[in-house]
XYZ file of C-alpha atoms in Angstrom:
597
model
C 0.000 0.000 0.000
C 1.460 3.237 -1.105
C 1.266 6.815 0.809
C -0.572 8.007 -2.678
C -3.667 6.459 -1.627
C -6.586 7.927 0.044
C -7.655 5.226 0.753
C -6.624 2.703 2.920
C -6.905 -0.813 0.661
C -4.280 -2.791 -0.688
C -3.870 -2.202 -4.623
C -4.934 -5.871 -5.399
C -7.673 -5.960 -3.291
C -9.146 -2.386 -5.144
C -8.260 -4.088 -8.047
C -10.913 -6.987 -7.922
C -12.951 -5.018 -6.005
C -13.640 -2.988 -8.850
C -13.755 -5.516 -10.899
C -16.615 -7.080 -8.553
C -18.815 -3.619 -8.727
C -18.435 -3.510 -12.237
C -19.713 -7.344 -12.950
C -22.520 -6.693 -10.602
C -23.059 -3.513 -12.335
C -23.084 -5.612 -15.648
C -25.692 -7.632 -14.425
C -28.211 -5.318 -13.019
C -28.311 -4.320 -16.266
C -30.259 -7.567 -17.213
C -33.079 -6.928 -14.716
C -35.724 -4.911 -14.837
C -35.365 -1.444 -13.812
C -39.009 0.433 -13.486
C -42.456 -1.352 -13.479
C -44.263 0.403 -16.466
C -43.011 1.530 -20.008
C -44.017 4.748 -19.676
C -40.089 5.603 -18.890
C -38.498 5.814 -22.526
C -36.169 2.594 -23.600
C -38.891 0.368 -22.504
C -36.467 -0.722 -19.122
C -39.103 -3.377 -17.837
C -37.898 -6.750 -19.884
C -35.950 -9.231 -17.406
C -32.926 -10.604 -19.864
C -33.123 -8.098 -22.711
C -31.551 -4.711 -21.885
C -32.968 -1.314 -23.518
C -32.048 2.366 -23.169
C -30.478 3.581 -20.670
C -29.538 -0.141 -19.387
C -27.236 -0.009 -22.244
C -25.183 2.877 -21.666
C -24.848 1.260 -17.773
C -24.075 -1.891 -19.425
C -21.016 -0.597 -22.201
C -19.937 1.444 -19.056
C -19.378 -1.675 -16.756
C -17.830 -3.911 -19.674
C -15.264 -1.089 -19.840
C -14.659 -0.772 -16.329
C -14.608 -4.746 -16.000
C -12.016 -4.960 -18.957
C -9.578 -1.917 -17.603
C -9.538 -3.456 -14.117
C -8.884 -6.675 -15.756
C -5.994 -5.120 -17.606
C -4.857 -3.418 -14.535
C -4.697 -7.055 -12.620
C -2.080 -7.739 -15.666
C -4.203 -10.094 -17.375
C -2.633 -11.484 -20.431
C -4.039 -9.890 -23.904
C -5.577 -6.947 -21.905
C -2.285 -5.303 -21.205
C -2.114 -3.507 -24.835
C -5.899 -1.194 -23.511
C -3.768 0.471 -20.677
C -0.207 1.441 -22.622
C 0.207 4.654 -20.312
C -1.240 3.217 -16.999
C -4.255 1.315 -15.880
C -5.517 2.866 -12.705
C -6.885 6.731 -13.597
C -8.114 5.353 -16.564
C -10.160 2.625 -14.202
C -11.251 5.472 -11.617
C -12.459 7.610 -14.471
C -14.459 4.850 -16.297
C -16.062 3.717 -13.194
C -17.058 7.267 -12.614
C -18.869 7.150 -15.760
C -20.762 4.385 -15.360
C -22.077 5.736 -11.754
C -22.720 8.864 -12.964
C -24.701 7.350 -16.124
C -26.493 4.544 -13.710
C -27.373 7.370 -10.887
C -28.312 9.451 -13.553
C -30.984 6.764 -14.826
C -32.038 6.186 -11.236
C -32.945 10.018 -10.419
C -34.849 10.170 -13.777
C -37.048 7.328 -13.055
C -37.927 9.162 -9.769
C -38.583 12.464 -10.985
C -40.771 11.055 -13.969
C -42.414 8.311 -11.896
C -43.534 7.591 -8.457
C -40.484 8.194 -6.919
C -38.294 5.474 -5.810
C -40.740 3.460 -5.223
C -40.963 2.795 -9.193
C -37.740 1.546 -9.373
C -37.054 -2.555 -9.734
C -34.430 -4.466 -7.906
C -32.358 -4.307 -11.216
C -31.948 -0.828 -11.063
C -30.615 -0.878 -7.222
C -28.236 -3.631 -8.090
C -26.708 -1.965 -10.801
C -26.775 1.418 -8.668
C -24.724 -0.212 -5.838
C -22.239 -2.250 -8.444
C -21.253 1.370 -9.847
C -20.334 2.481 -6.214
C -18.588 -0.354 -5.402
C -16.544 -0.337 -8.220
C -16.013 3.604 -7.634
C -15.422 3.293 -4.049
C -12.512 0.699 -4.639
C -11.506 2.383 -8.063
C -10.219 5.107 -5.561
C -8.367 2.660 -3.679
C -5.898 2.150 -6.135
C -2.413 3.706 -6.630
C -1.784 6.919 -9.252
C -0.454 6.166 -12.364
C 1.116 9.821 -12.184
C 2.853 11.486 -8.572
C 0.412 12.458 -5.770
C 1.219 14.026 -3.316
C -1.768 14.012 -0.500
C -1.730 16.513 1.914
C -3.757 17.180 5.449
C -7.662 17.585 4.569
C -7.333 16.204 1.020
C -11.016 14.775 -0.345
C -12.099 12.180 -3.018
C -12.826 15.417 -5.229
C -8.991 16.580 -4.639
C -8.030 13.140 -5.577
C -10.208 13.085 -8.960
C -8.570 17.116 -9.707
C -5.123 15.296 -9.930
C -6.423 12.854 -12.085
C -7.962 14.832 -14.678
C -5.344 17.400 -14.556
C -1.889 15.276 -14.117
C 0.023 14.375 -17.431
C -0.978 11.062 -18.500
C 2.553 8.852 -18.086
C 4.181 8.019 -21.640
C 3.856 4.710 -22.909
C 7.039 2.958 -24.023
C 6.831 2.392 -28.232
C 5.792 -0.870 -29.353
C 6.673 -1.173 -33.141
C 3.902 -3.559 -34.922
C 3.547 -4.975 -37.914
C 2.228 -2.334 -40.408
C -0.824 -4.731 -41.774
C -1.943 -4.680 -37.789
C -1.235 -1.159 -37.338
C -3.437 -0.133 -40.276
C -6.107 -2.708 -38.790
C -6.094 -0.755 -35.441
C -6.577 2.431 -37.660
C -9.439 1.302 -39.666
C -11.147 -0.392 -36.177
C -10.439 3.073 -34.308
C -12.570 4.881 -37.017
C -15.063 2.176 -37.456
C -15.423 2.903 -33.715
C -15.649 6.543 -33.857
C -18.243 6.402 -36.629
C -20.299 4.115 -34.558
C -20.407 6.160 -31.756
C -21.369 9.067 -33.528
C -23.923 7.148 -35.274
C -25.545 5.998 -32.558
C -25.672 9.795 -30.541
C -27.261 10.858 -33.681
C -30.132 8.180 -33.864
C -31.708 9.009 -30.634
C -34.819 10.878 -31.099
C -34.647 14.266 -29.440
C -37.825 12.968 -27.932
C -35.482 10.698 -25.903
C -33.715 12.993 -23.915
C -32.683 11.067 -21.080
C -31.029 8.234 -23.296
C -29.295 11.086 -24.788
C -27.968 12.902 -21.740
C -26.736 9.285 -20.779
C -24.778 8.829 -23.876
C -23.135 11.913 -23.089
C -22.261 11.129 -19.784
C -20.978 7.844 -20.511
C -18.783 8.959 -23.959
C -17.434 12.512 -22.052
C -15.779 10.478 -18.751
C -15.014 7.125 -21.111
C -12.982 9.605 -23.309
C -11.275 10.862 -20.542
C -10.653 7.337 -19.618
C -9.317 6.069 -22.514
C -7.049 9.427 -23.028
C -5.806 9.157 -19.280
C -5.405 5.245 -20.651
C -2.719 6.071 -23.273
C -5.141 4.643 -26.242
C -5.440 8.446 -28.278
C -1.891 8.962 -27.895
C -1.147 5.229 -29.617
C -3.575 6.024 -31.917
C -2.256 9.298 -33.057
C 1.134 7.784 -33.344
C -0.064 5.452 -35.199
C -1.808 7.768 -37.720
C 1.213 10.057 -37.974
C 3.098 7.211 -38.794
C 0.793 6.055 -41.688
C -0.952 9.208 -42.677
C -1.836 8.238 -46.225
C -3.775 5.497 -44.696
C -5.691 7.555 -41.617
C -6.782 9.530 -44.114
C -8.298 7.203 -46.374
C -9.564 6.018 -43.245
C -11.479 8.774 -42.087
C -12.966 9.694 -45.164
C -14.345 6.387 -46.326
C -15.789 6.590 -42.383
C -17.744 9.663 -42.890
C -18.687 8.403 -46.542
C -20.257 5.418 -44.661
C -22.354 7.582 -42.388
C -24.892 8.728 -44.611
C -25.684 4.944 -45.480
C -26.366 3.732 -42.318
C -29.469 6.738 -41.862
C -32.525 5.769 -42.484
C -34.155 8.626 -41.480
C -33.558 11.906 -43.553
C -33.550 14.244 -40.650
C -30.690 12.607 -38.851
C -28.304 13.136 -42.032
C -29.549 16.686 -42.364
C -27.966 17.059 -38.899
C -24.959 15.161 -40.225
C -24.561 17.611 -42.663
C -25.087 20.830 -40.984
C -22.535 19.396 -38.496
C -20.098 19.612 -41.693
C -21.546 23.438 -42.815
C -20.487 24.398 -38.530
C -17.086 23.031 -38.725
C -15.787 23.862 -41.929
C -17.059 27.417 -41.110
C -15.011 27.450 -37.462
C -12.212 25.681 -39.709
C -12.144 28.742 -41.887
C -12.397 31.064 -38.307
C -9.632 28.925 -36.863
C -7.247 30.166 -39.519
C -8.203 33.780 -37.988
C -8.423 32.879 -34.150
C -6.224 30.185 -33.822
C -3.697 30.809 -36.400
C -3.125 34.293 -36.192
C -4.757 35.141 -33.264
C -7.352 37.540 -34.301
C -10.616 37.982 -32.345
C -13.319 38.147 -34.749
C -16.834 38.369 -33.442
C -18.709 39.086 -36.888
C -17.535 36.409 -38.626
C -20.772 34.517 -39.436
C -21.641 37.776 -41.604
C -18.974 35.908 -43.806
C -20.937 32.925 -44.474
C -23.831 34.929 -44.965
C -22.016 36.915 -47.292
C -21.444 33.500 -49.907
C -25.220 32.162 -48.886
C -26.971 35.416 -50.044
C -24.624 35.036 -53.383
C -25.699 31.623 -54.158
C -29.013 32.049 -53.632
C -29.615 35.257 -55.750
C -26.894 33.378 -58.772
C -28.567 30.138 -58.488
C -32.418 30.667 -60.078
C -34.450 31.221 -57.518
C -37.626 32.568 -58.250
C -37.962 35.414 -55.858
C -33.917 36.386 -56.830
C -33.641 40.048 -57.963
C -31.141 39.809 -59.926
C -32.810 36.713 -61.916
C -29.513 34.326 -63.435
C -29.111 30.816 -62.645
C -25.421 30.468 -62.558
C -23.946 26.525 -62.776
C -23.497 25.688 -59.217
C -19.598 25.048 -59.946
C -19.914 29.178 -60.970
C -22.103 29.973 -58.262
C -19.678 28.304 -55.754
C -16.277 30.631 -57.023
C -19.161 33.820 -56.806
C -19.873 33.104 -53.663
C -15.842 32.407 -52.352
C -15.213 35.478 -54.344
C -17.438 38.171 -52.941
C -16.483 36.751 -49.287
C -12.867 37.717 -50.276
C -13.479 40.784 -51.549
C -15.941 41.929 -48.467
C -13.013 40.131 -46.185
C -10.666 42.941 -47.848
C -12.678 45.386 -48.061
C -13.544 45.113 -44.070
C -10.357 43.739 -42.827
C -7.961 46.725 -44.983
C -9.114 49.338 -42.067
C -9.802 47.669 -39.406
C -6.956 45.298 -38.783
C -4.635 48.151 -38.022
C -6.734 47.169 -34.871
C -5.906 45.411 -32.122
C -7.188 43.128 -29.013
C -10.592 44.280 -27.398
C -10.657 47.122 -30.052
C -10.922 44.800 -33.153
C -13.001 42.408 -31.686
C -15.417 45.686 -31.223
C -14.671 46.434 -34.607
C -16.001 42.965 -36.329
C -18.939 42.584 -33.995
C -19.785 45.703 -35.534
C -19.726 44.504 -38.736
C -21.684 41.507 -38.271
C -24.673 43.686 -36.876
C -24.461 45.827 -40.059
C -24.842 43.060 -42.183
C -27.527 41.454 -40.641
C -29.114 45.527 -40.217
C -28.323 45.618 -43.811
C -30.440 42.680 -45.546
C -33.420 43.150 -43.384
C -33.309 46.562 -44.883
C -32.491 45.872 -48.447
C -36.775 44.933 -48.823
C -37.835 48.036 -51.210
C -39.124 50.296 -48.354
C -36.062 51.040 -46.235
C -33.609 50.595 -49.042
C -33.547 48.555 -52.614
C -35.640 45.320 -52.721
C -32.469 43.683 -53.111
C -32.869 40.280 -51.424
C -36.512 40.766 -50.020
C -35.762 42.307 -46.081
C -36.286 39.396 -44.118
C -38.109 37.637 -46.152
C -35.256 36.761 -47.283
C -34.673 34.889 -50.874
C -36.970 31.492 -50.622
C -37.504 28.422 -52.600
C -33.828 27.972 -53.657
C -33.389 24.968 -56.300
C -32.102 21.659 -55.145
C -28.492 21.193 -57.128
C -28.008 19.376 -60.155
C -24.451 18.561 -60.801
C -23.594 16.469 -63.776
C -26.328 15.074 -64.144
C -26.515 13.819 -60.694
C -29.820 15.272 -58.887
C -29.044 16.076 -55.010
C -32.702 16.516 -54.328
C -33.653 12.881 -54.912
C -33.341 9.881 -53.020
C -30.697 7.640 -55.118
C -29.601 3.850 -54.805
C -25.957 3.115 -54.532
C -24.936 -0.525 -54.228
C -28.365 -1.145 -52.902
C -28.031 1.241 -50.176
C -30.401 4.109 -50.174
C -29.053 7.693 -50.318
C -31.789 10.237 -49.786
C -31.332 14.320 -50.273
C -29.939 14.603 -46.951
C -27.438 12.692 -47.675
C -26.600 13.675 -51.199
C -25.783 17.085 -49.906
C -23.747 15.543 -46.909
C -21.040 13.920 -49.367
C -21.318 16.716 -51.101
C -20.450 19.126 -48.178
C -18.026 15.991 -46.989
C -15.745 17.190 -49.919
C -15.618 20.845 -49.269
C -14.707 20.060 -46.076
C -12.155 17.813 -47.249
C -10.714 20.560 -49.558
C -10.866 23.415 -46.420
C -8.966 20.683 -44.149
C -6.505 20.932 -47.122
C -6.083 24.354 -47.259
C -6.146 24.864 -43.187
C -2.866 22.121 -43.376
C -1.225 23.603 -45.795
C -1.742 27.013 -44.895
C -0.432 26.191 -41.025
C 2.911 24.437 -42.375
C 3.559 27.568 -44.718
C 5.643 30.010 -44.036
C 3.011 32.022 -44.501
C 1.170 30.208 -41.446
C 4.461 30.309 -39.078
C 4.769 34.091 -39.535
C 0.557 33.663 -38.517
C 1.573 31.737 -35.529
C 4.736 34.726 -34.851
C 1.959 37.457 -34.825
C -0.204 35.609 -32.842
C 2.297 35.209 -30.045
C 3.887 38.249 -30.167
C 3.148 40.803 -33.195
C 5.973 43.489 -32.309
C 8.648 40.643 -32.087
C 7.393 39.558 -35.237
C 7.391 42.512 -36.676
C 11.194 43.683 -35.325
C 12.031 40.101 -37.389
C 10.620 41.924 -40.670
C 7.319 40.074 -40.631
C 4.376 42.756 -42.377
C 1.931 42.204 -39.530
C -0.530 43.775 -41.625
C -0.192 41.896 -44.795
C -0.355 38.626 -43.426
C -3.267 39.910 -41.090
C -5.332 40.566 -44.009
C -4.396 37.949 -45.863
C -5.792 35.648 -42.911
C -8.936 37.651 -42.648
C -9.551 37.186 -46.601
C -8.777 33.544 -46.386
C -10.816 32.681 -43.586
C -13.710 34.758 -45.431
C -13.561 32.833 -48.261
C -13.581 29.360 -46.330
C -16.674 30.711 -44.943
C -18.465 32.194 -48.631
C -17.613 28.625 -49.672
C -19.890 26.908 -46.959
C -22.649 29.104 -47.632
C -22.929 28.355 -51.368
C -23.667 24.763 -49.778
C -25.762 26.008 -46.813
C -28.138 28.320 -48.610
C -29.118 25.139 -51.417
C -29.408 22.736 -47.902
C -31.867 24.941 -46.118
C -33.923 26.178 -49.281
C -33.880 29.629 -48.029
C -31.574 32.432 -46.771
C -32.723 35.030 -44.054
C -30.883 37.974 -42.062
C -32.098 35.872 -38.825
C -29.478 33.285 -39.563
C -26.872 35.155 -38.952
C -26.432 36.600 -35.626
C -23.762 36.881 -33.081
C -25.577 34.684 -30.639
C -28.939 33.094 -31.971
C -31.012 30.445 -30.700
C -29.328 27.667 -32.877
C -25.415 27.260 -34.400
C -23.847 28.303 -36.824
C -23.756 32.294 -35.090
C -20.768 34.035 -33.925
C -20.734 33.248 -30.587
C -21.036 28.849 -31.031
C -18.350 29.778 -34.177
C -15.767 31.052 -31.330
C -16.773 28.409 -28.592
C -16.195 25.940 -31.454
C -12.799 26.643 -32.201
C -11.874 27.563 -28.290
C -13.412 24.469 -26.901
C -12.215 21.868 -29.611
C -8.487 23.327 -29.677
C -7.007 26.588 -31.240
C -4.802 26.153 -33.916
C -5.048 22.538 -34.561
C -7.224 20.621 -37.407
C -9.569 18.221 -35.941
C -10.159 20.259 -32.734
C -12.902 22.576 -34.576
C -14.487 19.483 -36.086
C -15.000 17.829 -32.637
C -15.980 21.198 -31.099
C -18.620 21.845 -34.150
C -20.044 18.658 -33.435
C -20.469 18.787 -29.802
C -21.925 22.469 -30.330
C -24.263 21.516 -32.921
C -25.627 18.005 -31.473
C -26.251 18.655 -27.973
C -28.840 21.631 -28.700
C -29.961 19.442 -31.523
C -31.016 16.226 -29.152
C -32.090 18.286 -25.972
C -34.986 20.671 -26.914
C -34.937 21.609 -23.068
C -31.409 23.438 -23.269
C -32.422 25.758 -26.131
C -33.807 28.535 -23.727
C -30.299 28.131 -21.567
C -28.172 26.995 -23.971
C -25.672 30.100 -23.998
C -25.802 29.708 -20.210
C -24.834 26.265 -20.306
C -22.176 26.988 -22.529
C -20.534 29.272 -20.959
C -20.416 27.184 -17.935
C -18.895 24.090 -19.923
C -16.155 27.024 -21.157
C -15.677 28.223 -17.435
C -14.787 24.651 -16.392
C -12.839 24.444 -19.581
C -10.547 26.400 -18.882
C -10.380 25.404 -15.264
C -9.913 21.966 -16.040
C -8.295 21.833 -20.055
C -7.471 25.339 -21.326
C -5.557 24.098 -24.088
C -9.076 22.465 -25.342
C -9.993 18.921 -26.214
C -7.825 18.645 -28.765
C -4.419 20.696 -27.968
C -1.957 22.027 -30.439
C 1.390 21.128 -28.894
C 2.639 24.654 -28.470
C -0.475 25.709 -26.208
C -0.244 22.278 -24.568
C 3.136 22.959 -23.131
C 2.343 26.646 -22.373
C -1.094 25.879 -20.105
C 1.087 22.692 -18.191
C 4.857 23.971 -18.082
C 5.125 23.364 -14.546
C 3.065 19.654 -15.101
C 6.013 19.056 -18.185
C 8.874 19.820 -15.098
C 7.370 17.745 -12.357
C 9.962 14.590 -12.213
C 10.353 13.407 -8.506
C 13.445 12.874 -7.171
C 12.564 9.631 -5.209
C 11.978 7.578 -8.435
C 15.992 8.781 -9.687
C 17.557 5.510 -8.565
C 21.395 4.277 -8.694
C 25.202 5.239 -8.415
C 23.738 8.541 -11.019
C 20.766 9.668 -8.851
C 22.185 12.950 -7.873
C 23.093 13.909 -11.331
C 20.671 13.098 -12.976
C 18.582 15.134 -10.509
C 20.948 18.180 -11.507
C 20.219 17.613 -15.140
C 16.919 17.484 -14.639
C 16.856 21.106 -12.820
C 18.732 22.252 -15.198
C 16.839 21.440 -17.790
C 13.497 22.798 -16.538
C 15.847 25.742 -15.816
């Protein structure tokens, strides 16, 4: 027993004792949980779990199969490469927190407790067993516990301590590419099956999110992402392909059209925080108008591509109406960005709000009365044609391979490749030199301008590109929804994309990096989506989830190195003496000072 421990068990006894609570946990699962159906999932059936009973039920199998791992149990070994024991606490926490979750929603909707079945209690009391002992088990990483310390201090260190590095284990490349291709099969499953709950299901859905947001944590604290991404840096080509032939797949396996349409507006959000990354995260400029931007490119598409109430009365080929749309974004990215960037901080960010209120001002006014009947006030410009693109007709349902592909998803592959070609341009923009003198300005524009960097050419030239990224989702966006209004395109609206979910986006997914937007887009997106309950709060909540963000992971979910080792410098230091063994101990401790020095 180690002086780490709160407390007091022996590390093999916590070990079985969690994996005890998380078998009984397992099968509670196949009991019934409430009397009557009238709680959604249907959780009376003895032997045949439903609903919520499933999210308990993946949560103990993972807890069961960590603690397993943890006990060294041969085959296992490979799910815990950077430590067994936070990632055990953490998934245990997620299954209690998904089980009491399902146990204080039966009571509020029912009888009380009363309504719950013996089921429900057994899994309930697995959960805390297999917490309680979870908690008993050594730290992966050094703790230090002082007078006074709680269970809460205890879980702190564990979300917040460095996840140990794994030692490199070179496989064979046909099982490395196997691991990559399960990994996203994974991923696209579990995306998949957030997006199939009806949003009349709220209480399966606030499960899933409590069961995927701490099992994350687990499996990050568990060393798996960091395998994963070494294993898709070292065969790039093939992640990829990978990912791509994923999100190809996802549209096939909806067979409802609504639950695509969210797919694809999911896509429309984050390549539009993609294109504000390149402005936020790249070179560090706070824009706060920069949904005007994809207004800017919808408006242009829908008055270029025939719509019957269009002023201007052309119907361009959606190919043309596509560069029209990229093209007016740059040139209103100019014209707005040329005097304002001499900006900075607070005063900019003032400056662009500004600008997104004038352009939403300006089309509601642009209706014949208060200015030209331009694009119909807000009205806006309606009954926008479905695409046709050689030959190929988005607004029908097609057949492919015997698979059914309806309009939803048509327009989902079809916003899958823009998004594919703004992922390009974000990469190959951030490896530039062009996007190192972005990163320069960003941390420090006078030193980067003493090197001879032209602060305010490059600033403009990221305020044009990210404009552009934006015009380009619009084109899509305005053919998806049919119609384009003023009310879309707010700084903080009732529903993404808007200003304010554009910047939480990019913040809470990861600044600067490529696949942190995407995640945050999706999360932003989703969540308001599924819970119709949240809409009336949702800002609220958000800014709550932000607050503990940057309590908790400031460098966001997904971190770009650089801001990774800036938030944790002191975590990147933190080598204990008492583990610097041998005849070398108290040199090696002096090279270590010296190099945090």
């Amino acid at each position: 027993m180690t002086d780490t421990q709160l407390l007091k068990l022996p590390a093999p006894a916590a070990r079985y004792g969690t994996l005890a609570g998380a078998l009984i946990a397992f099968a509670g699962t196949f009991l019934s949980w409430t009397y009557t159906e009238e709680f959604p999932g249907n959780l009376t059936v003895n032997g045949y779990p439903g609903g919520l009973q499933l999210i308990t039920l993946t949560g103990a199998l993972l807890t069961a199969l960590l603690a397993l791992a943890a006990l060294g149990t041969p085959g296992l070994r490979w799910l815990t490469p950077g430590g067994p024991h936070s990632a055990v606490r953490l998934m245990a926490l997620g299954t209690l927190a998904a089980t009491l979750y399902t146990v204080i929603a039966i009571a509020v909707e029912l009888d009380g407790l009363i309504a719950l079945d013996p089921g429900a209690w057994i899994s309930l009391v697995g959960s805390l067993v297999a917490v309680a002992a979870a908690f008993g088990l050594p730290d992966d990483t050094p703790y230090d516990p002082q007078p006074g310390d709680t269970a809460l201090a205890r879980l702190t260190h564990t979300l917040k301590a460095p996840a140990p590095r794994a030692p490199s284990r070179t496989l064979p490349a046909w099982a490395d590419i196997l691991l990559i291709a399960v990994a996203f099969g994974l991923a696209l499953y579990v995306f998949t099956y957030g997006i199939d709950i009806d949003s009349a299901n709220s209480e399966l859905f606030v499960g899933y999110l409590i069961l995927v947001a701490l099992g994350a944590l687990s499996l990050a604290r568990a060393g798996l992402f960091r395998r994963l991404a070494t294993l898709t840096a070292r065969h790039r080509s093939v992640s990829l392909a990978a990912m791509f032939v994923a999100a190809i797949c996802f549209p096939f396996t909806q067979d409802n059209d609504t639950y695509a349409l969210i797919g694809t507006n999911i896509l429309i959000f984050a390549t539009v925080a993609l294109g504000l990354n390149v402005v936020v995260g790249l070179a560090g400029l706070l824009d706060l108008g920069y949904v005007a931007f994809l207004g800017v490119g919808a408006y242009t598409a829908a008055l270029v591509s025939g719509s019957p109430q269009s002023s201007i009365g052309v119907h361009f080929p959606f190919p043309l109406a596509v560069l029209t749309g990229a093209a007016v974004s740059l040139v209103f990215g100019v014209v707005i960005g040329a005097p304002t960037l001499r900006l900075r901080g607070d005063y900019l960010a003032i400056v662009t709000l500004g600008f997104g209120e004038i352009f939403r001002i300006t089309m509601n006014n642009l209706n014949g009365n208060s200015g030209p009947d331009l694009v119909n006030g807000s009205q806006g410009v309606p009954n926008i044609p479905d695409l046709e693109l050689f030959g190929f007709k988005f607004g029908e349902a097609h057949d492919v391979l015997g698979l059914s592909l309806g309009r939803s998803g048509n327009y989902f592959l079809l916003m899958l490749l823009f998004t594919a070609i703004v992922l390009l341009v974000f990469h190959r923009s951030g490896q530039s030199r062009i996007g190192r003198a972005w990163v320069a300005i960003r941390e420090d524009e006078t030193a980067a301008s003493a090197m001879g960097i032209n602060g305010f050419r490059l600033k403009l030239l990221a305020f044009a590109l990210g404009a552009t990224l934006a015009g380009l989702a619009g084109t899509v966006q305005a053919h998806v929804n049919y119609s384009v209004t003023p009310e879309q395109y707010q700084f903080a609206g009732t529903a993404p994309p808007n200003s304010a979910f554009l910047i939480a986006a990019v913040i809470l997914g990861g600044m600067g990096t490529i696949t942190g937007p995407l995640i945050g887009a999706a999360l932003l997106f989703l969540i308001p989506e599924k819970l119709e309950f949240m809409q009336k709060y949702q800002l609220l909540l958000f800014g709550l989830a932000l607050i503990l963000l940057m309590r908790l992971r400031p460098e966001g979910i997904v971190p770009d190195r650089r801001k990774q080792l800036e938030f944790h410098e002191n975590d990147q230091l933190a080598v204990p003496e008492q583990r610097l063994t041998g005849e070398n101990a108290p040199e090696a401790a002096t090279g270590v000072t010296k190099a945090g020095a």
